[in-house]
Short mmCIF file of C-alpha atoms and ligand atoms in Angstrom, two decimals:
data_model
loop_
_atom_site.label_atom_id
_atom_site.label_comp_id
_atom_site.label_asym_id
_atom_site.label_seq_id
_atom_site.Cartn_x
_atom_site.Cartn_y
_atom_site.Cartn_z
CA UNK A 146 -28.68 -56.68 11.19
CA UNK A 147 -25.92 -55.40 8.99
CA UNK A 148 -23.63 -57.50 7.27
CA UNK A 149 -20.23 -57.26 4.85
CA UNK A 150 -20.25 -59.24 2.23
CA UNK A 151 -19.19 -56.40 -0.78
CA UNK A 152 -18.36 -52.81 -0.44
CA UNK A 153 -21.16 -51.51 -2.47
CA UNK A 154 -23.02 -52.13 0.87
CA UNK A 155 -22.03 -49.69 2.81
CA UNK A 156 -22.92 -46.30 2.89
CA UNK A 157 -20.36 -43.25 2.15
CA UNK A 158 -20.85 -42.05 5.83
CA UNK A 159 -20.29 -45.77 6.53
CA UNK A 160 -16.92 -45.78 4.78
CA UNK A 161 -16.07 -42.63 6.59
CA UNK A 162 -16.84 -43.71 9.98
CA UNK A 163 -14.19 -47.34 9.85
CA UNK A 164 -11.31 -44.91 8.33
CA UNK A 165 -11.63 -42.71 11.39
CA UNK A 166 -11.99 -45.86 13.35
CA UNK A 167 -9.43 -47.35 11.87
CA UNK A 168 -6.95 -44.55 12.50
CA UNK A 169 -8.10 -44.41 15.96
CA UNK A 170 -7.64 -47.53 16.67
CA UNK A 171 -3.66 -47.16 14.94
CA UNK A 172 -3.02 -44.21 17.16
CA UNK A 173 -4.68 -45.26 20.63
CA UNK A 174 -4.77 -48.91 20.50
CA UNK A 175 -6.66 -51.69 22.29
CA UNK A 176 -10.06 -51.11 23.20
CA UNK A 177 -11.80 -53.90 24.95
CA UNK A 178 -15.27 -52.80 23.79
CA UNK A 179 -16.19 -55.99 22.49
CA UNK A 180 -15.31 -58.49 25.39
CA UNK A 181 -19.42 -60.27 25.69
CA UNK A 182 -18.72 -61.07 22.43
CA UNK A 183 -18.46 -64.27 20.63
CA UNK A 184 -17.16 -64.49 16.55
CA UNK A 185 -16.98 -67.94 14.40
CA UNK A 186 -14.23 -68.28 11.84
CA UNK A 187 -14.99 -70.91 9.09
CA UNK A 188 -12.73 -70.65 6.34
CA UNK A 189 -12.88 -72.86 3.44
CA UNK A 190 -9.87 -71.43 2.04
CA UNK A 191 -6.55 -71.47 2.96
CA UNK A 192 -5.32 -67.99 4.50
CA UNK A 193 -2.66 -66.58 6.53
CA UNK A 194 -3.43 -63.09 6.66
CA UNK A 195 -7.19 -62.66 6.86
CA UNK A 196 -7.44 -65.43 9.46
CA UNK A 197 -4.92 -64.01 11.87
CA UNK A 198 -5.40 -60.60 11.30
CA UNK A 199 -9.77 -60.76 12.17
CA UNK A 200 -8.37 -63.24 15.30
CA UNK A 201 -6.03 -60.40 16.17
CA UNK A 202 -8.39 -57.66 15.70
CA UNK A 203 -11.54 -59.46 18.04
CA UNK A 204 -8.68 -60.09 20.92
CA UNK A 205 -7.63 -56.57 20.84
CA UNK A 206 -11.29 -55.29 21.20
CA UNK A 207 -11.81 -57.84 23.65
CA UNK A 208 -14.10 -60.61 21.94
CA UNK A 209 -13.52 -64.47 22.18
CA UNK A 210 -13.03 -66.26 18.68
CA UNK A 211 -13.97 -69.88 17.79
CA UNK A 212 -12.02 -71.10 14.43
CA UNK A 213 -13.90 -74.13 13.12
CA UNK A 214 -11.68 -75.57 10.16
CA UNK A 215 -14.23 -77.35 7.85
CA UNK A 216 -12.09 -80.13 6.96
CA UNK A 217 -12.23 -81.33 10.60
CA UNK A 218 -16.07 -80.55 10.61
CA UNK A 219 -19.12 -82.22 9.19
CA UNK A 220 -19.12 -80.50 6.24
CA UNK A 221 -16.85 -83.93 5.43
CA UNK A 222 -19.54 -85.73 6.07
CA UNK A 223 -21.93 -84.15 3.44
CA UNK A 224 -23.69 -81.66 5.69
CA UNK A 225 -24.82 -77.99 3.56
CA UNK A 226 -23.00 -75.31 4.31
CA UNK A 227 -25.93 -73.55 4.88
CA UNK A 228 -26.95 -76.40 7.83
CA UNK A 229 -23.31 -75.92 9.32
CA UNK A 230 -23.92 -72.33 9.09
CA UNK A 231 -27.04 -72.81 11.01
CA UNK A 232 -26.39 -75.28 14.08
CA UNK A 233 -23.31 -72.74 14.66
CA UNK A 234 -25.58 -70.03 14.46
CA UNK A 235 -27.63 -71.87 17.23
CA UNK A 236 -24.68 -71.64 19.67
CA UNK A 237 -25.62 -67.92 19.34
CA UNK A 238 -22.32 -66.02 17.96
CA UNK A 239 -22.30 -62.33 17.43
CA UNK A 240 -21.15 -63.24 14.01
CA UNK A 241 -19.53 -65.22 11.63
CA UNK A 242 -16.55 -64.83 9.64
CA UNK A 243 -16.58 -66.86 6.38
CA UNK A 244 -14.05 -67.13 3.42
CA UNK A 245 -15.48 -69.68 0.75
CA UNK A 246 -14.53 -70.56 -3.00
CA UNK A 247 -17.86 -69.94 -4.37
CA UNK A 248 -18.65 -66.24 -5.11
CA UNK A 249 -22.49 -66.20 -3.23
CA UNK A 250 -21.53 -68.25 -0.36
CA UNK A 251 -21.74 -65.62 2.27
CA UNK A 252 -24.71 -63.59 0.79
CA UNK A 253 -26.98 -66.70 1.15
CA UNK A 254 -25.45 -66.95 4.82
CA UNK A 255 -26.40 -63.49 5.12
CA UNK A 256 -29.66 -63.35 3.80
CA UNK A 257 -30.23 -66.48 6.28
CA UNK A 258 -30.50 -63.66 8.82
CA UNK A 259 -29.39 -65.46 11.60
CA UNK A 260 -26.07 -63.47 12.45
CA UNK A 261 -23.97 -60.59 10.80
CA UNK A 262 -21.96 -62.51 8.27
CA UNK A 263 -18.33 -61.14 7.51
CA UNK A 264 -16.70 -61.95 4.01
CA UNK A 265 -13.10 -62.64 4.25
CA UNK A 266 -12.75 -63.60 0.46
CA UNK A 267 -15.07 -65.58 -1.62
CA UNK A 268 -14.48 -67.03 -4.92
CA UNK A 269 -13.13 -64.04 -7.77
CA UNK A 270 -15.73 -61.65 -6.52
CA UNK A 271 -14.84 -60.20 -3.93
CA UNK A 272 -12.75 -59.65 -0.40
CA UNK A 273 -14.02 -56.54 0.69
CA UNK A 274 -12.23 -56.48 3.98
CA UNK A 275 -8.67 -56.35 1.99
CA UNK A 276 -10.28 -53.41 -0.32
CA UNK A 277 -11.04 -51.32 3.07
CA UNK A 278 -7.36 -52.20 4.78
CA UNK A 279 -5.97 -51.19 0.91
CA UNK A 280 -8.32 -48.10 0.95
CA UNK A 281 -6.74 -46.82 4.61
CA UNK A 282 -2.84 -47.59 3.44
CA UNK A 283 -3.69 -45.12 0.08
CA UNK A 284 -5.50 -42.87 2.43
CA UNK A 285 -2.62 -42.81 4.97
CA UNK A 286 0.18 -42.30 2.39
CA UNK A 287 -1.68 -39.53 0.37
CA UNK A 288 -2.99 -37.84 3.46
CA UNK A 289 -6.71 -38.35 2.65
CA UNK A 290 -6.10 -36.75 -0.66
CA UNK A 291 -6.47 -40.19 -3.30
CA UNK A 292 -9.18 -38.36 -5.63
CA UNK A 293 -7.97 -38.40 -8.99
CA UNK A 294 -4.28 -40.43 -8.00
CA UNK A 295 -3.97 -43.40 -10.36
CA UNK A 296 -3.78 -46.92 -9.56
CA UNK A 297 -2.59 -49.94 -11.75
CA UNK A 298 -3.76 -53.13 -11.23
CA UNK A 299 -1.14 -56.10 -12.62
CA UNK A 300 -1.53 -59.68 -12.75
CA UNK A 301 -3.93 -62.25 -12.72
CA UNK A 302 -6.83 -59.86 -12.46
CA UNK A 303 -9.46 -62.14 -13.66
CA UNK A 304 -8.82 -64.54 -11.14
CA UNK A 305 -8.84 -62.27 -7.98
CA UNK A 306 -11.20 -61.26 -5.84
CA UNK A 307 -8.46 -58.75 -4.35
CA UNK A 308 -8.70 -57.11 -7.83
CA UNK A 309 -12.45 -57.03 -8.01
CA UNK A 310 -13.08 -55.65 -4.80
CA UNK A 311 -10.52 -53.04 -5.11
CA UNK A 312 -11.93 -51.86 -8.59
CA UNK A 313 -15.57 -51.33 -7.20
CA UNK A 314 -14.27 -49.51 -3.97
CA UNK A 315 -10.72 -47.42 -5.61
CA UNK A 316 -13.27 -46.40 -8.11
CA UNK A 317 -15.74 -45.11 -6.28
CA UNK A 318 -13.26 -43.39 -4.13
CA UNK A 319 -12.98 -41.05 -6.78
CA UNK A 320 -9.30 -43.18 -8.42
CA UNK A 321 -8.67 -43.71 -11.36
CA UNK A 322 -7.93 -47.65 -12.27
CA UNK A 323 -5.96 -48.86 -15.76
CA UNK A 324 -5.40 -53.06 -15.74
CA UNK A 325 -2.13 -54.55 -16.50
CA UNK A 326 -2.27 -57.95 -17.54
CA UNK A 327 -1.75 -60.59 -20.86
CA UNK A 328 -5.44 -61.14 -22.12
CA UNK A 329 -6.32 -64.49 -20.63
CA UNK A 330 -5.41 -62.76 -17.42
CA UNK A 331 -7.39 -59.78 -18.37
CA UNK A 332 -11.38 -59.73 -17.33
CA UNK A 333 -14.18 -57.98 -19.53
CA UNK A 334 -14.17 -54.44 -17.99
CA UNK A 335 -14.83 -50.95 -18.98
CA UNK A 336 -11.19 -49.96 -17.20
CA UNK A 337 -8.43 -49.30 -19.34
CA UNK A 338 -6.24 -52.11 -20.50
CA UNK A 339 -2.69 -52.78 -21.44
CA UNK A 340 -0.56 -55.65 -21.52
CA UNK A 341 2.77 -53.83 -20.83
CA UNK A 342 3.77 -52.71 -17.58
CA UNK A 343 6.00 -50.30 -19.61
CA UNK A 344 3.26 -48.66 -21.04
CA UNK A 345 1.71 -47.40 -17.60
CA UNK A 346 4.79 -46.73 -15.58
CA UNK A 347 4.99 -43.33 -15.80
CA UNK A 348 1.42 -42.18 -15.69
CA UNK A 349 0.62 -43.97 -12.13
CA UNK A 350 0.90 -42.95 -8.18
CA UNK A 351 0.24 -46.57 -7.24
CA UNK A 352 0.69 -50.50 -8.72
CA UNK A 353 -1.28 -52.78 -6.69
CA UNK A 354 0.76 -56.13 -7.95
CA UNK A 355 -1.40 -59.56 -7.45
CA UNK A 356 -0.63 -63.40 -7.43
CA UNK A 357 -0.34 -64.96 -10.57
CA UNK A 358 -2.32 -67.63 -10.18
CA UNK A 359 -1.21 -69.83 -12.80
CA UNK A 360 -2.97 -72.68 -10.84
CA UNK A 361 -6.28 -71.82 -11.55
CA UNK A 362 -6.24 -71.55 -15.60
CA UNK A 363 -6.81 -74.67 -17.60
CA UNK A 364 -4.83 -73.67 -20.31
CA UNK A 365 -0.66 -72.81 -19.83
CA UNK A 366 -0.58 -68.98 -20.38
CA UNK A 367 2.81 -68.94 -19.65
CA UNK A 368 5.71 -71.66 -19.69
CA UNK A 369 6.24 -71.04 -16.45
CA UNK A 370 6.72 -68.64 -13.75
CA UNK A 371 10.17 -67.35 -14.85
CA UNK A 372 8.62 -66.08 -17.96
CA UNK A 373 6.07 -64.36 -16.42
CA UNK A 374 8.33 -62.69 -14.21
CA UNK A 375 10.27 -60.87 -17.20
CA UNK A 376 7.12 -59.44 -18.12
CA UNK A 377 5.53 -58.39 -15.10
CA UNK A 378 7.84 -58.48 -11.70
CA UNK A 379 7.79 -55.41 -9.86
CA UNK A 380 11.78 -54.35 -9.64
CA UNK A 381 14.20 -51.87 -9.63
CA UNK A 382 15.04 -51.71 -13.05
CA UNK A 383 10.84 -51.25 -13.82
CA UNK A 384 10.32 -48.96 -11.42
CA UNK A 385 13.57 -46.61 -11.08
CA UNK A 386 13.21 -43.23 -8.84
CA UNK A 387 9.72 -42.99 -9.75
CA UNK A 388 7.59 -41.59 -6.99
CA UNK A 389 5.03 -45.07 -7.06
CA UNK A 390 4.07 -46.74 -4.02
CA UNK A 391 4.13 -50.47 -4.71
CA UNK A 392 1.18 -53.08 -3.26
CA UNK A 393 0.37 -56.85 -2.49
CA UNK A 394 -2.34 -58.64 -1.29
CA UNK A 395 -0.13 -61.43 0.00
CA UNK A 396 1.09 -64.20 -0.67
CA UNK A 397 3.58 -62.17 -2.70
CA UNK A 398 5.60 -64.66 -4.82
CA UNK A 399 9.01 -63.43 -3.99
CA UNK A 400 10.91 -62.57 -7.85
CA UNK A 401 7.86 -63.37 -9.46
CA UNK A 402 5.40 -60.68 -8.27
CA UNK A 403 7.59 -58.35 -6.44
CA UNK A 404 11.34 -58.41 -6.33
CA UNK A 405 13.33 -59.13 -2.93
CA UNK A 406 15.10 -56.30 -3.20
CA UNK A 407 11.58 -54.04 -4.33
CA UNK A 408 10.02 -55.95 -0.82
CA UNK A 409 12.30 -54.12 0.90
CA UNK A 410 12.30 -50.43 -0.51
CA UNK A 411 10.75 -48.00 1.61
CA UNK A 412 7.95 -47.57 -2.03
CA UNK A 413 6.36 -51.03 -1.20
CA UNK A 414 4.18 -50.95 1.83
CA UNK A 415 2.73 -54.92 1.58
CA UNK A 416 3.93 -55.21 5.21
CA UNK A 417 1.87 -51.71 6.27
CA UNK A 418 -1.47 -53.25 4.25
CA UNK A 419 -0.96 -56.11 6.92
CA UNK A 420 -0.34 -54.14 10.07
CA UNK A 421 -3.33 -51.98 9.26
CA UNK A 422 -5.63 -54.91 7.86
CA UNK A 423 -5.67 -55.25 11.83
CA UNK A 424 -7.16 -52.21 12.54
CA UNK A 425 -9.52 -52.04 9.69
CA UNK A 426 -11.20 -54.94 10.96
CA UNK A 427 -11.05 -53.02 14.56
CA UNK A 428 -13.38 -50.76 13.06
CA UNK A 429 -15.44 -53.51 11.08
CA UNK A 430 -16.33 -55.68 14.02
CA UNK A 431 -17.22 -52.47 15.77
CA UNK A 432 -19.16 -51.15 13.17
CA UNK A 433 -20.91 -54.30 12.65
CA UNK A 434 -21.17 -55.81 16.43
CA UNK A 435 -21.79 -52.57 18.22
CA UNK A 436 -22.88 -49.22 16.04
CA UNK A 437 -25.35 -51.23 13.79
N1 LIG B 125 -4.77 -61.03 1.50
C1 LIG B 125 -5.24 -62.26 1.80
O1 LIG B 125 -6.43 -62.54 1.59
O2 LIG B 125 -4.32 -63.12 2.30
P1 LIG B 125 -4.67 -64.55 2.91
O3 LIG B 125 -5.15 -65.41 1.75
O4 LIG B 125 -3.42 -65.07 3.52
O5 LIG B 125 -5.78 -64.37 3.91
#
């Protein structure tokens, strides 16, 4: 039984295999090749993209999805998450898709070896789905040639699992990585550091912007969001004719993260990490449900 709950679990050939997927699925479309199947969704967290985009990607191979929302369930009522993850592994599910603020949650699910387990996003560790859809946009852009192009990461690094997943996988992809952040959002990495998006502009291919998630320090880094925007908001004026493509994770905070008018240059492709999260996650439920 294989699962995804990081990266660093799949093999190279692995990796291989859901790019090509992936980019058949882009070019040819639906393929109902998963239609006697049955996934769970149980997200702990709050998400608009992930969600959708696994719902999307089951219907389009075919599969039926069942969304439990764990506020509704008896998880309110005290019950472990790894009993709910058990009585709905009893209804006998080809797999379940979890998202979860703690950082282990879905390795002890998997290592429950009941059903594949799917992370979509637990605690600052990682979200390896989003580093495979991110992988397949740099692919697609650079034409399968991302060895040695240069990625910067900006934000609130420390807090994001976006960030962490992205470093393991870029990395290993043969990319280089530098982090943009001020030091409390800076984690203890090897990775070059600066805290000036000035300093890196003109020695990157790619900025992968993130969330500032001023919500989850205890301490006020910033007086608010306003001043963190002079400092590190993706705009025109930053990024001029430079040849960088710009993206987001989502939610973007619009003139905070990413300007409107940047959201809209042809340079920022958050919109094309969403459209092909879709069929990333084509080729992970086929990977997962049928090859493995
Ligand atoms: N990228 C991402 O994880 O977005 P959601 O939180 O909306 O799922």
């Amino acid at each position: 039984m294989q699962h995804l709950v990081d990266t660093l679990e799949l093999s190279d050939v692995q990796i291989t295999q859901l790019l090509h997927d992936a980019k058949t699925f882009k070019k040819q479309g639906s393929a109902r090749i998963l239609r006697d199947k049955l996934l769970i969704t149980l997200f702990f967290e709050a998400s608009t993209r992930t969600r959708s985009s696994f719902e999307v990607a089951a219907k389009r191979l075919g599969a039926s999805v069942v969304h439990l929302d764990p506020s509704k369930s008896s998880t309110s009522k005290g019950e472990s998450l790894e009993d709910t993850f058990a009585n709905l592994c009893a209804m006998q599910p080809d797999g379940v898709i979890i998202r979860h603020s703690q950082n282990n949650a879905p390795r002890i699910l998997a290592d429950m070896q009941m059903t594949p387990v799917i992370n979509a996003g637990a605690g600052n560790y990682a979200h390896p789905t989003q580093a495979l859809l991110d992988l397949f946009t740099l692919m697609e852009h650079f034409n399968g040639n991302i060895k040695g192009k240069t990625i910067a990461i900006v934000g609130d690094i420390v807090s994001s699992r976006v960030a962490s997943s992205a470093m393991r996988l870029l990395e290993r992809m043969g990319m280089h990585i530098l982090l943009v952040a001020p030091k409390p959002f800076m984690p203890k990495s090897d990775l070059p550091q600066y805290e000036h998006l000035e300093e890196v502009l003109d020695k990157v291919d790619v900025i992968m912007s993130l969330r500032a998630q001023l919500e989850r320090h205890t301490s006020p880094i910033f007086d608010d969001y306003a001043t963190y925007a002079k400092r590190y908001c993706i705009n025109h004026e930053r990024l001029a004719s430079r040849n960088i493509i710009v993206l987001h994770p989502g939610p973007v905070m619009r003139n905070i993260d990413i300007s409107d008018a940047m959201l809209e240059d042809d340079r920022c492709k958050v919109l094309t990490q969403v459209q092909n999260g879709v069929y990333v996650r084509m080729a992970i439920l086929k990977l997962l449900l049928l090859d493995s």
